[in-house]
Tab-separated table of C-alpha atoms in Angstrom:
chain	number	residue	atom	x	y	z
A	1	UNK	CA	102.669	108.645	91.362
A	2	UNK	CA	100.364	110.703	93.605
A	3	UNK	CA	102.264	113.045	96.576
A	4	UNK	CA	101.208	113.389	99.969
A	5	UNK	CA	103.069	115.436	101.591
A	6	UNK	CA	102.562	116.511	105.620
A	7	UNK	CA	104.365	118.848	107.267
A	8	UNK	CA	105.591	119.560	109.733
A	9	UNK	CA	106.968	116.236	110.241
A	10	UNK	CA	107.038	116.513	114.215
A	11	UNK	CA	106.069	119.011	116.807
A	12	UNK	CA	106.528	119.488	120.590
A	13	UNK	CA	104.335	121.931	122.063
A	14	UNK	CA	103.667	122.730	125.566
A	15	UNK	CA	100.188	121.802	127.297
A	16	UNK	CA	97.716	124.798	126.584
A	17	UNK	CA	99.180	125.546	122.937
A	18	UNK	CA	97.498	125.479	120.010
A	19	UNK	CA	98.969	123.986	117.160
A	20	UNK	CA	98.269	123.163	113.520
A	21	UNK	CA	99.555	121.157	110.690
A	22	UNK	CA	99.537	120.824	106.918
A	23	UNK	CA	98.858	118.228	104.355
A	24	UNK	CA	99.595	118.779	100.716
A	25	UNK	CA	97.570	116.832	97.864
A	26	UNK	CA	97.160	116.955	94.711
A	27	UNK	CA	94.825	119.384	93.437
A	28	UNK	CA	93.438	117.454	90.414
A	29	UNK	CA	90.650	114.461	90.635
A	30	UNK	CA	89.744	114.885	94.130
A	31	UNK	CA	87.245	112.721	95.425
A	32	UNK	CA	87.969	112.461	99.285
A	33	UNK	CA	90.433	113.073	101.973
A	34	UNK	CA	91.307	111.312	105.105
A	35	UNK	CA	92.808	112.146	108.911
A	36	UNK	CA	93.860	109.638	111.268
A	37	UNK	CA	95.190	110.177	114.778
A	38	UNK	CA	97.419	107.185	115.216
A	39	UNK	CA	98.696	106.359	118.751
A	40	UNK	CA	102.064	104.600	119.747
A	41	UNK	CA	101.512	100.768	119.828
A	42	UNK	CA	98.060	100.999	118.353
A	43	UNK	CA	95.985	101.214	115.135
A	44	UNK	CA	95.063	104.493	113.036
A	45	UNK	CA	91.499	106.050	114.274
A	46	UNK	CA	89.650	108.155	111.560
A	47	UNK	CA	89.241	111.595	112.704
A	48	UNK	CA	87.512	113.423	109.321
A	49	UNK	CA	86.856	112.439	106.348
A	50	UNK	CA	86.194	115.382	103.646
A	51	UNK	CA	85.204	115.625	100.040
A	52	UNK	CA	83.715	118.741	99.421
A	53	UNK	CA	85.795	122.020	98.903
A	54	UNK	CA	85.663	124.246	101.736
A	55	UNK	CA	84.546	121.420	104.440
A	56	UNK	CA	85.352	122.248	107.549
A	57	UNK	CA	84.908	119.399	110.318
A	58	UNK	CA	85.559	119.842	113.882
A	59	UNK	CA	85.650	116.825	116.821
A	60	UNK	CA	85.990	118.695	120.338
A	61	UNK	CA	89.391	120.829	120.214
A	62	UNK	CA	90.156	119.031	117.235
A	63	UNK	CA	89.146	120.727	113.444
A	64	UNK	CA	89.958	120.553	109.715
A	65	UNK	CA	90.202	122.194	106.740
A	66	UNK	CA	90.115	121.914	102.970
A	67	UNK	CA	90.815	123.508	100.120
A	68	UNK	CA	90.840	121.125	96.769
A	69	UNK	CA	91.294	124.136	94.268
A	70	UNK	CA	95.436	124.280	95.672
A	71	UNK	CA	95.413	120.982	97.105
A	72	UNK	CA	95.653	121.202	100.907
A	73	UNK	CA	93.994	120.538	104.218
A	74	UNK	CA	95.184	122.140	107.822
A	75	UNK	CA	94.282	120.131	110.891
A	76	UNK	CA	94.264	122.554	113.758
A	77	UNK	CA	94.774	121.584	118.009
A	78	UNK	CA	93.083	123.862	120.100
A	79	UNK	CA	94.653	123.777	123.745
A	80	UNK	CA	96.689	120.991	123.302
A	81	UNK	CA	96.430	118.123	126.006
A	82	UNK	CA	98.984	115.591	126.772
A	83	UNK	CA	96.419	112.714	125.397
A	84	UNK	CA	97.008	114.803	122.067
A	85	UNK	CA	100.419	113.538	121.617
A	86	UNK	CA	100.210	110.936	118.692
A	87	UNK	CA	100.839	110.756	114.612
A	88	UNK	CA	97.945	112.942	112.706
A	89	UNK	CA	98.327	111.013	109.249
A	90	UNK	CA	96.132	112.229	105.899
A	91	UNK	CA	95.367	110.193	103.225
A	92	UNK	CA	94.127	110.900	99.679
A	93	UNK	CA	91.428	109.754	97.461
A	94	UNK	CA	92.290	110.209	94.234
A	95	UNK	CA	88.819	109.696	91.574
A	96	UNK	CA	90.779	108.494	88.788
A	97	UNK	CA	92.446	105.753	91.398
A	98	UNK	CA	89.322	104.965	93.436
A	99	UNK	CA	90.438	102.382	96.433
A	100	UNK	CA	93.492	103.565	96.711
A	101	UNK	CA	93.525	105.683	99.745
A	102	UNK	CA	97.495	107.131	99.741
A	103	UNK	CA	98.891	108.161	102.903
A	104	UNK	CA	101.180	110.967	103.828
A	105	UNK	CA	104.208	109.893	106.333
A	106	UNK	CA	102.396	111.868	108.927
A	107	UNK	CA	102.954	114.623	111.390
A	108	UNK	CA	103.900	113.450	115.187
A	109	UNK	CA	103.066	115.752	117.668
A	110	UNK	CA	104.388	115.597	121.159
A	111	UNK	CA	102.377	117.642	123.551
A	112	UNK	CA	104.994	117.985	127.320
A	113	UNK	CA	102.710	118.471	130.606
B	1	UNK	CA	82.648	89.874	118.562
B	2	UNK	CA	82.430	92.453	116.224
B	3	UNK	CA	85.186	94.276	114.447
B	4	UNK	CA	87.922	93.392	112.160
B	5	UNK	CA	90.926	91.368	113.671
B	6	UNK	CA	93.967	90.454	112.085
B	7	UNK	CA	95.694	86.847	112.922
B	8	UNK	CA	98.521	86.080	113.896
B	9	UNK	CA	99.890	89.487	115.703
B	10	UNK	CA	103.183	88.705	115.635
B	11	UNK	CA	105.047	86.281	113.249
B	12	UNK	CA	108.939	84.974	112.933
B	13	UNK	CA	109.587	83.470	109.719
B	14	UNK	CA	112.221	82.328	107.210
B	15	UNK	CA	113.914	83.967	104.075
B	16	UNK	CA	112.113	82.156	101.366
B	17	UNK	CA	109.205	80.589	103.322
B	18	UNK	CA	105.644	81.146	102.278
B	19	UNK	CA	103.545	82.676	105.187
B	20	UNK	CA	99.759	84.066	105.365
B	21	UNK	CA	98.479	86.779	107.076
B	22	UNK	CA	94.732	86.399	107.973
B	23	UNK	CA	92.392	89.705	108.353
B	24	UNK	CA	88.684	89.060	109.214
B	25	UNK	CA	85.522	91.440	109.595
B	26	UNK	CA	82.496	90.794	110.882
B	27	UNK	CA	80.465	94.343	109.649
B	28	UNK	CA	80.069	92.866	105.742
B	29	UNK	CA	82.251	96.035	104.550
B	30	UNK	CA	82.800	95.701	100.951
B	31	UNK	CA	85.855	97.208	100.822
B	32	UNK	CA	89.222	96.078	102.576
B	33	UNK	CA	92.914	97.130	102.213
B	34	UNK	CA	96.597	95.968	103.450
B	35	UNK	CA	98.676	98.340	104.620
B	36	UNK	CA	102.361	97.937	105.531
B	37	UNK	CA	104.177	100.637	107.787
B	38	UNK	CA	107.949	101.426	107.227
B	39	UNK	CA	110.014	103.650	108.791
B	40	UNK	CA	110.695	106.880	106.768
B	41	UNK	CA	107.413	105.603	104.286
B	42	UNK	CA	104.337	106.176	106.716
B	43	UNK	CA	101.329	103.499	105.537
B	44	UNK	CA	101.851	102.180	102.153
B	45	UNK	CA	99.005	100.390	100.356
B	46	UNK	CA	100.026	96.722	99.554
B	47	UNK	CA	96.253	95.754	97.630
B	48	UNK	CA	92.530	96.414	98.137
B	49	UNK	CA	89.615	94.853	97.351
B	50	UNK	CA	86.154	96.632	96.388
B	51	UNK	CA	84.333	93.269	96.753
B	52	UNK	CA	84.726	89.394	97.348
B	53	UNK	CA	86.350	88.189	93.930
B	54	UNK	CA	87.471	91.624	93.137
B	55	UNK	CA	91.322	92.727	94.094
B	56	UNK	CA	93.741	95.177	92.658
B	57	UNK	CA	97.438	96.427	93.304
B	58	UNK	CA	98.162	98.883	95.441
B	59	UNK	CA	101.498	101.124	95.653
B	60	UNK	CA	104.002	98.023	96.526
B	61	UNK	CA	102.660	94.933	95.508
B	62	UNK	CA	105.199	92.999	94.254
B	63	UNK	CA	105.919	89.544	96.221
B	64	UNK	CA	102.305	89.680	97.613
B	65	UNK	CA	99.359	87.672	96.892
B	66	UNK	CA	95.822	88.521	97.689
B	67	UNK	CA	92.135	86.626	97.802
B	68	UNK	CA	89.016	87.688	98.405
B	69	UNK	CA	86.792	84.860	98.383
B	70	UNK	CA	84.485	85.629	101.294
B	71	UNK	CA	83.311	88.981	101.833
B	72	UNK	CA	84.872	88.766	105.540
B	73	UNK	CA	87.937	87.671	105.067
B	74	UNK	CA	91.137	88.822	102.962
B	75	UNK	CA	94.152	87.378	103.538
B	76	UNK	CA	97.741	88.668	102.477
B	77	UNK	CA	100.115	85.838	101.465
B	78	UNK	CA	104.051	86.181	101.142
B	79	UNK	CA	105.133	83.714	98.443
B	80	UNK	CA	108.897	83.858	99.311
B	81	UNK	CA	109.557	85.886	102.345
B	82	UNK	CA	112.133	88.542	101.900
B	83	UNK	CA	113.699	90.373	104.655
B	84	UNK	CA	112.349	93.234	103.039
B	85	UNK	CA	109.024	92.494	103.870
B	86	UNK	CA	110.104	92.906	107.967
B	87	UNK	CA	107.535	95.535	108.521
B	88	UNK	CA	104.183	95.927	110.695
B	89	UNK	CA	101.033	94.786	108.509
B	90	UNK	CA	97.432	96.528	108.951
B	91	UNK	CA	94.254	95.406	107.644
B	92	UNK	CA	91.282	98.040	107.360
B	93	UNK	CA	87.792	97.855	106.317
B	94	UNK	CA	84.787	100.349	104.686
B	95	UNK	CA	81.522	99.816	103.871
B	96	UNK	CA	82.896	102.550	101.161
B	97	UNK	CA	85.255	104.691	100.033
B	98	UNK	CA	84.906	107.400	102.784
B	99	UNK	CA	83.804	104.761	105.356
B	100	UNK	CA	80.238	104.236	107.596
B	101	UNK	CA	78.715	108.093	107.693
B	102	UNK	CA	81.702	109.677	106.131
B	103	UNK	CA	84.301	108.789	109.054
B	104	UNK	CA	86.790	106.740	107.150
B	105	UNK	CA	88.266	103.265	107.314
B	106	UNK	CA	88.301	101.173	110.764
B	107	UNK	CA	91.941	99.099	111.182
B	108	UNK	CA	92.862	96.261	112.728
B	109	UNK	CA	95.627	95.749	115.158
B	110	UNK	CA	98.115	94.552	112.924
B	111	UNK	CA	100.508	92.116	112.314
B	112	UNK	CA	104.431	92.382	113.308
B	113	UNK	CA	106.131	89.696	110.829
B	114	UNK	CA	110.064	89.431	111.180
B	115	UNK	CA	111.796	87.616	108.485
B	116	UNK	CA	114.750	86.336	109.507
């Protein structure tokens, strides 16, 4: 059974802060892995999608990190905006289980004006 | 319109009644999941498909059935609704594994299904 772990599981930060949150993977037959941003009432929206060891991806404030050889990624806020308040979900891509794209329960972040 | 859209978006049904879920996309991905989201358990993968005529189980399959005999179109049947299968259903797409130009899979709206 493959493990995706996120932590922490919520977050309220202040507008302005910068924040940043983990997923955990495991480190063995690694082929990709996924963030989503996923808003109340709506559907998951990719954010990154990385597969090499040491990718580092960025989207306005909005970056990631990964390390494959220990088996996690940090997904980091920069000045947090109210419009940032949502649940970051990752997702692993295991290459010995390819299709099956495993999510972690997610991290919510609330972000207070 | 383009996209992928999921039919109907919400659903009441019966313990023990057979009910469909319908997921459509118009990009010719080849690959397309169902996901169901729980409380406490995040997304969890029901089945996938890699290709029309190809499906395979996902983390909870059991008490779900699965075609794939169009490339747009997979839908997600119930045999015998349990009340255990109350849960919000999403349908997502790829063209591959790590989705169009690396940026992952593109969901639909998803379904609410109640059984009662």
């Amino acid at each position: 059974i493959l493990n995706v772990e996120q932590s922490p599981q919520s977050l309220h930060v202040q507008e302005g802060d910068s924040t940043n949150f983990t997923c955990s993977f495991p480190s063995s037959n690694f082929y990709a892995l996924h963030w989503y941003r996923w808003e109340t009432a709506k559907s998951p929206e990719a954010l990154f999608v990385m597969t090499l060891n040491g990718d580092e991806k960025k989207k306005g404030r909005i970056s990631a990190t990964l390390n494959t050889k220990e088996g996690y990624s940090y997904l980091y806020i920069k000045g947090s905006q109210p419009e940032d308040s949502a649940t970051y979900l990752c997702a692993f891509l295991s290459s010995s289980n390819t299709g099956k794209l495993i999510f972690g329960q997610g991290t919510t972040l609330q972000v207070k004006p | 319109d383009a996209g992928i859209t999921q039919s109907p978006r919400y659903k009441i049904t019966e313990t023990g009644r057979q009910v469909t879920l319908m997921c459509h996309q118009t990009w010719s991905h080849s690959y397309m999941f169902w996901y169901r989201q729980d409380l406490g358990h995040g997304l969890r993968l029901i089945y996938y498909s890699a290709a029309a005529d190809i499906t395979d189980k996902g983390e909870v399959p059991d008490g779900y059935v699965v075609s794939r005999s169009k490339t747009e179109n997979f839908p997600l049947t119930l045999e015998s609704a349990t009340r255990s299968q109350t849960s919000v259903y999403f349908c997502a797409s790829s063209e591959s594994l790590i989705g169009q130009g690396g940026h992952g899979y593109t969901f639909g709206s998803g379904t609410r299904l109640t059984v009662v």
